[in-house]
Amino acid sequence: MNYLKKVVIVMFCVFCSLKLAAQTHPNIILTKANINVVKSGIGKYPLLKKSYQEVKERADFAITHPIIVPTPKDGGGGYTHEQHKRNYSNILDCGIAYQITGNQKYADYIKNILLVYAAHYKEWGLHPKRKSDDDSGRIFWQCLNDFVWQFYVIQGYDMAYNAISTKDRAIIEEQLFIPILKFITEEHYDVFNMIHNHGTWALAAVGMTGYVLHQPKYVEMALKGSNLDGKTGYFAQLDQLFSPDGYYSEGPYYQRYAMLPFVLFAKAINNYQPGLKIFDYRDKLLAKAINTSLQLTYTDKTFFPINDAIKDKTYESIELVYGLDIAYADIEPESFLLDIANRQGRVIVSDAGLKVAKAIAEGKTKPFKYVSQWIRDGASGQEGGLGILRYGKNEDQECLLLKAASQGMGHGHFDRLNILFYDNGTQIFEDYGSARFINIDTKGVGNYLPENNTWAKQTVAHNTLVVDEQSDFKGKVDVAQKYHPDLVYFKADSNLQVVSAKEDNAYADVKLLRTSALVKILGYTKPLLIDVFKATSKTEHQYDLPFWYAGQLVNSSFDIDAKKDDLKALGTDFGYQHLWFNAQNQLDDKGGFVSILNNKRFYTIHFITENPLQVKLVSVGANDPHMNLVDGKAFILSQPKAKNQTFISITEVHGGVDPVNETVNAAASSISGLKIITTNDEQTAFSFKFKDKVYQYMINYQNKNNYVVIK
Amino acid sequence: MNYLKKVVIVMFCVFCSLKLAAQTHPNIILTKANINVVKSGIGKYPLLKKSYQEVKERADFAITHPIIVPTPKDGGGGYTHEQHKRNYSNILDCGIAYQITGNQKYADYIKNILLVYAAHYKEWGLHPKRKSDDDSGRIFWQCLNDFVWQFYVIQGYDMAYNAISTKDRAIIEEQLFIPILKFITEEHYDVFNMIHNHGTWALAAVGMTGYVLHQPKYVEMALKGSNLDGKTGYFAQLDQLFSPDGYYSEGPYYQRYAMLPFVLFAKAINNYQPGLKIFDYRDKLLAKAINTSLQLTYTDKTFFPINDAIKDKTYESIELVYGLDIAYADIEPESFLLDIANRQGRVIVSDAGLKVAKAIAEGKTKPFKYVSQWIRDGASGQEGGLGILRYGKNEDQECLLLKAASQGMGHGHFDRLNILFYDNGTQIFEDYGSARFINIDTKGVGNYLPENNTWAKQTVAHNTLVVDEQSDFKGKVDVAQKYHPDLVYFKADSNLQVVSAKEDNAYADVKLLRTSALVKILGYTKPLLIDVFKATSKTEHQYDLPFWYAGQLVNSSFDIDAKKDDLKALGTDFGYQHLWFNAQNQLDDKGGFVSILNNKRFYTIHFITENPLQVKLVSVGANDPHMNLVDGKAFILSQPKAKNQTFISITEVHGGVDPVNETVNAAASSISGLKIITTNDEQTAFSFKFKDKVYQYMINYQNKNNYVVIK
């Protein structure tokens, strides 16, 4: 932290010695000096042209329809909510259209709509649908949306600035923007000074507005916090919310969301105060954060849906379009970023977007480089992290994520040592994400549903060990926030990729250690996923290890005798109350297998433990009176009573079906004879037969030089 | 029938007066005279080139790997089953590769593998996995697959014919093909003479083999049946299995399957006996059948999954690649067929494929014309049919199918007056299809599962009325086969498309009449689906109308209070035993609505009846001990006791969500105030409000000139 503190202090000195750059408009995403090259770029570079056409179509739609500024009334997804969102988008689109065409009508739209807002803003009190006064917006039900509104609107205003009369500007600024700045920094003093994504949006809105309105006081507050002491504000957030690897503690879904104010405010800082060298700050932290955001996706573009996440969110989202364009144009022009820009299918009509579209048109694109890596969590990089193992080209990549990160505050899930597994463009072992229908008013006002707490956050909703049918830290976020897992071992050789992490505090007297590996065996195209989950305790516990699988169960080593009627919930708390208990299978043996057909490919999971075990088949949906939950199916390896327990599993990707040609290939697994040789504090060793050859797999817990051996 | 009989008699005369064409090889899909143009076409036309490359890659793989002809042992999807399938594909691929390259090695592969088959065929008895002797193959567990094997192999043999020595040909023909011809026509006399798709494959294999081996006796049997009296055989099948509109009574899935032997044998007949003018037969029946197959798909390429169907089957399947190429090249070169060929992504490397690929390369493609139509069922077109209503361009088409066809024999479902509804590239009200994991050995040997009878065929598994919790015809196929629904009214104006059909025999004393319409209201982009289901009876019954919806329920006019624990099956028979009874809602009112979010778009179904009703929410899965069933969800409009009953529903397509941009649009329906004005034998009339305007909708059952009126 000492190093960081010094950097911060140096920065402040630089800042204090600078005056704000002369007031030119526009000067954020589009800058006055570059307008002509962007204009001519629109004619030349297809991606910029297409992106601009989309902007202009929306702008033309806006200016030919009545201005509607409704009195704030509805919650998320409701009519007034969506209308005010539409208005800020329109303002931004018209700002761009004005700069590119020079046509006054677009600037007039901005002037006119802002005059309407200015006329009414003061009479709007706190929003009638607010959850609490502390959290309330005036335009929206939560203040966060008000910050976002201002964040977009100020960009549009900056672009129309010179086309609005001094008199009108005075009205807009005095009746609308200054009151909003006060609303954010005074009435929402706490949120503005919070080290949290809501705070980021607040300060970016305030800082950018400060630049555009030439109000250095607000810029300073945005950078250094209300007290100007650097304990809060932009730099403090950059220091505390990101790890040195650019990981944001709330997880990828919120990282994506938070990226936009971080990156765009940085762009504004860079334009107005280039001397701050904001993009170099903390060893180019912003570039790392953008790159890490992209690395936190699978090849289907979706973010890993850990913690509270909307599962179909992809890097096509506007935040990462901004992020990527600025990363390429202003930080480091990596040609593999262009691949993502192509898949995003748009650029920001801006100085940065111009460079990206130009580079693509010049054929500079290279395939995006997904890498296997350990991404550190925590401001100092010492609070666990995420292990990502990948194998194969982007078109058909096998990918394993081990989540050994810190809690991630209120949006974190109790899923220490959870794994996600992907293959063939889709999730194989999946995460539920959050229980939320975002912006759908009729489902909990579009907000997190009660089942987000009772189900989605609970340990059993994840692919990780549950002890005694309770969640990690008994589901208490304040306790969980104090502890983090630790990396034990990481290796990413091409044929043997391993991540091993431990968690000692999730349960009072049980230590957890998980070692997951992608193991490529010679002569076989797809690596095996070999997973060893070890629980150690001095006392007896029930150990449940769920596998939340996508697809259809098509084979198993045991006869399935599913409940035909009178289906019961599996338990009463910690998410178990939401599980329908479809089938209980007491195995004669210590192991077995289950085969899944998913997206036309087979996956066979072989498993073994030290003691005969049960396999419970469950599905999501019990105790859900309003049918808020979506479907999900798991098999749970369950050990009713043991002190120490090792769950070993090998997942083989094999064969497939072709429904169009009605053929099937390699429906049976090639693995057999999975046997434990030993498992203790020193070592877990086991053997299995794969296509006529017997392999031994050993984890040497005490030997980092020889941690995993396969022979 | 008289006309048809005459045509058949004329045909036979033509046939009898002809000798088979001189023996040239090849003479089926590739013909000797055309080899050189096909060769040069491969260099010129991208789709032909790509198609050939795929064939050649497979052929090269085959010839560089050992020949494996295992003793038949496994059922569908098992090792020997798949290997023998692979072998016939290899033989065909090598035949093509030989013709195009002239390289003897491909012909040698065919010679060598057929000599191995010839050496073993006689020693193989009936297949050990056969279900019965009547049905048994020798190479496969069912004789059908043996017919298919011969069907493909004879094409490959024809192509390699001139490159195989007379001596080897004699061995192959005497030890393999003649025994197979006898096996089919003698040991499977009944199947060979059956009016059924198994019979089609049998006779096509026999007929084509007869041509290639110059055995006119077998050709005659194939055309006219074993007794040469025309009561069975190819012509009899063409007359009886297809309606005058080219609909095949078993439904689209089997129609697709049956198309291949029909079409390819026709091609062989046309080459060998052009005087038969087979493509003109029955008013160009084969062209109609191919076109009807395509019209029985939605824009996502899948066939309407009525009756026993594999749901992800598309027109990309090889049967329709053959069908389409021959339809274009040999019957009628409709430029919209090229659109489908493009989407199929391949052509048959053949005379016909050449023409298709050439036309595409010459830019002749036009978008495929999906049409709204009534497709008649029954040999004379008098046994009901399918009503298809479509609206919108292929990229976003609303489509309604009303199934009012005959039973379709053993693969038929008990789903009289069932509807399917599609929009936005996906199913909205869906059909379960069949309960089958085709070719997956571990799931019922890849065959139909027991739940296909107990669930998939039952009425309640469909979007149609169930009376007294029993299926149509109490689920008895022999009774159902005797009756068919009737068309009452069909109209396909662009803004008002209507299909109305009745079924008087499905239930002893209840008459069913359904009138479904796509109604385009001025100023709104998407038509409403207005559906009126009328049941008339002198006695009281329970009436259940299920809506099997895809997607997530996000809103309803009533509070949902789903069962939290102790989930029970809804009933005990006719499929009700497979339904989990999730929620029972007794409405205070006679109507209400349910909103569904599916593929990012909203669908609100408003409904009303004469009496207060219940809405039951159910999901598939009860009484399924081996977990053979896949997921499904429905709401059932349920009337516990009534004599006459009219269910009126209006489904509005509206708005949507954009998860990437986190916006939502028009989440609320614009329809309200749905009220019945009258419903009796003369008329059903009701009104509703749509965006501030009140509409009246009337069906005048007795007035065909004014059947449906909206004002």
mmCIF file of N, CA, C and O in Angstrom, chain A residues 189 192-193 220-221 224-232:
data_model
loop_
_atom_site.group_PDB
_atom_site.id
_atom_site.type_symbol
_atom_site.label_atom_id
_atom_site.label_comp_id
_atom_site.label_asym_id
_atom_site.label_seq_id
_atom_site.Cartn_x
_atom_site.Cartn_y
_atom_site.Cartn_z
ATOM 1 N N TYR A 189 -24.280 12.401 -0.171
ATOM 2 C CA TYR A 189 -22.889 12.483 0.278
ATOM 3 C C TYR A 189 -22.307 11.087 0.533
ATOM 4 O O TYR A 189 -21.199 10.763 0.102
ATOM 5 N N PHE A 192 -21.803 9.118 -2.689
ATOM 6 C CA PHE A 192 -20.742 9.756 -3.470
ATOM 7 C C PHE A 192 -19.359 9.392 -2.925
ATOM 8 O O PHE A 192 -18.383 9.286 -3.677
ATOM 9 N N ASN A 193 -19.299 9.158 -1.630
ATOM 10 C CA ASN A 193 -18.006 8.845 -1.001
ATOM 11 C C ASN A 193 -17.848 7.359 -0.690
ATOM 12 O O ASN A 193 -16.980 6.978 0.091
ATOM 13 N N GLU A 220 -12.435 18.222 -8.570
ATOM 14 C CA GLU A 220 -11.559 17.839 -7.449
ATOM 15 C C GLU A 220 -12.250 16.871 -6.496
ATOM 16 O O GLU A 220 -11.653 15.900 -6.018
ATOM 17 N N MET A 221 -13.520 17.171 -6.209
ATOM 18 C CA MET A 221 -14.265 16.271 -5.330
ATOM 19 C C MET A 221 -14.394 14.881 -5.944
ATOM 20 O O MET A 221 -14.305 13.867 -5.254
ATOM 21 N N LYS A 224 -10.877 13.278 -5.582
ATOM 22 C CA LYS A 224 -10.284 13.060 -4.251
ATOM 23 C C LYS A 224 -11.309 12.886 -3.139
ATOM 24 O O LYS A 224 -10.945 12.787 -1.974
ATOM 25 N N GLY A 225 -12.581 12.854 -3.463
ATOM 26 C CA GLY A 225 -13.616 12.707 -2.449
ATOM 27 C C GLY A 225 -14.068 14.056 -1.931
ATOM 28 O O GLY A 225 -13.414 15.086 -2.147
ATOM 29 N N SER A 226 -15.182 14.037 -1.252
ATOM 30 C CA SER A 226 -15.781 15.292 -0.787
ATOM 31 C C SER A 226 -14.827 16.100 0.074
ATOM 32 O O SER A 226 -14.820 17.331 0.038
ATOM 33 N N ASN A 227 -14.024 15.419 0.866
ATOM 34 C CA ASN A 227 -13.102 16.135 1.767
ATOM 35 C C ASN A 227 -11.775 16.471 1.100
ATOM 36 O O ASN A 227 -10.857 16.970 1.758
ATOM 37 N N LEU A 228 -11.664 16.121 -0.139
ATOM 38 C CA LEU A 228 -10.440 16.351 -0.914
ATOM 39 C C LEU A 228 -9.201 15.743 -0.267
ATOM 40 O O LEU A 228 -8.080 16.206 -0.481
ATOM 41 N N ASP A 229 -9.428 14.685 0.522
ATOM 42 C CA ASP A 229 -8.281 14.078 1.198
ATOM 43 C C ASP A 229 -7.831 12.773 0.548
ATOM 44 O O ASP A 229 -6.925 12.100 1.065
ATOM 45 N N GLY A 230 -8.494 12.402 -0.578
ATOM 46 C CA GLY A 230 -8.060 11.191 -1.272
ATOM 47 C C GLY A 230 -8.490 9.902 -0.594
ATOM 48 O O GLY A 230 -8.196 8.816 -1.090
ATOM 49 N N LYS A 231 -9.196 9.996 0.515
ATOM 50 C CA LYS A 231 -9.662 8.764 1.170
ATOM 51 C C LYS A 231 -10.830 8.153 0.408
ATOM 52 O O LYS A 231 -11.094 6.969 0.512
ATOM 53 N N THR A 232 -11.537 9.013 -0.300
ATOM 54 C CA THR A 232 -12.576 8.514 -1.180
ATOM 55 C C THR A 232 -12.332 9.164 -2.542
ATOM 56 O O THR A 232 -11.301 9.814 -2.745
#
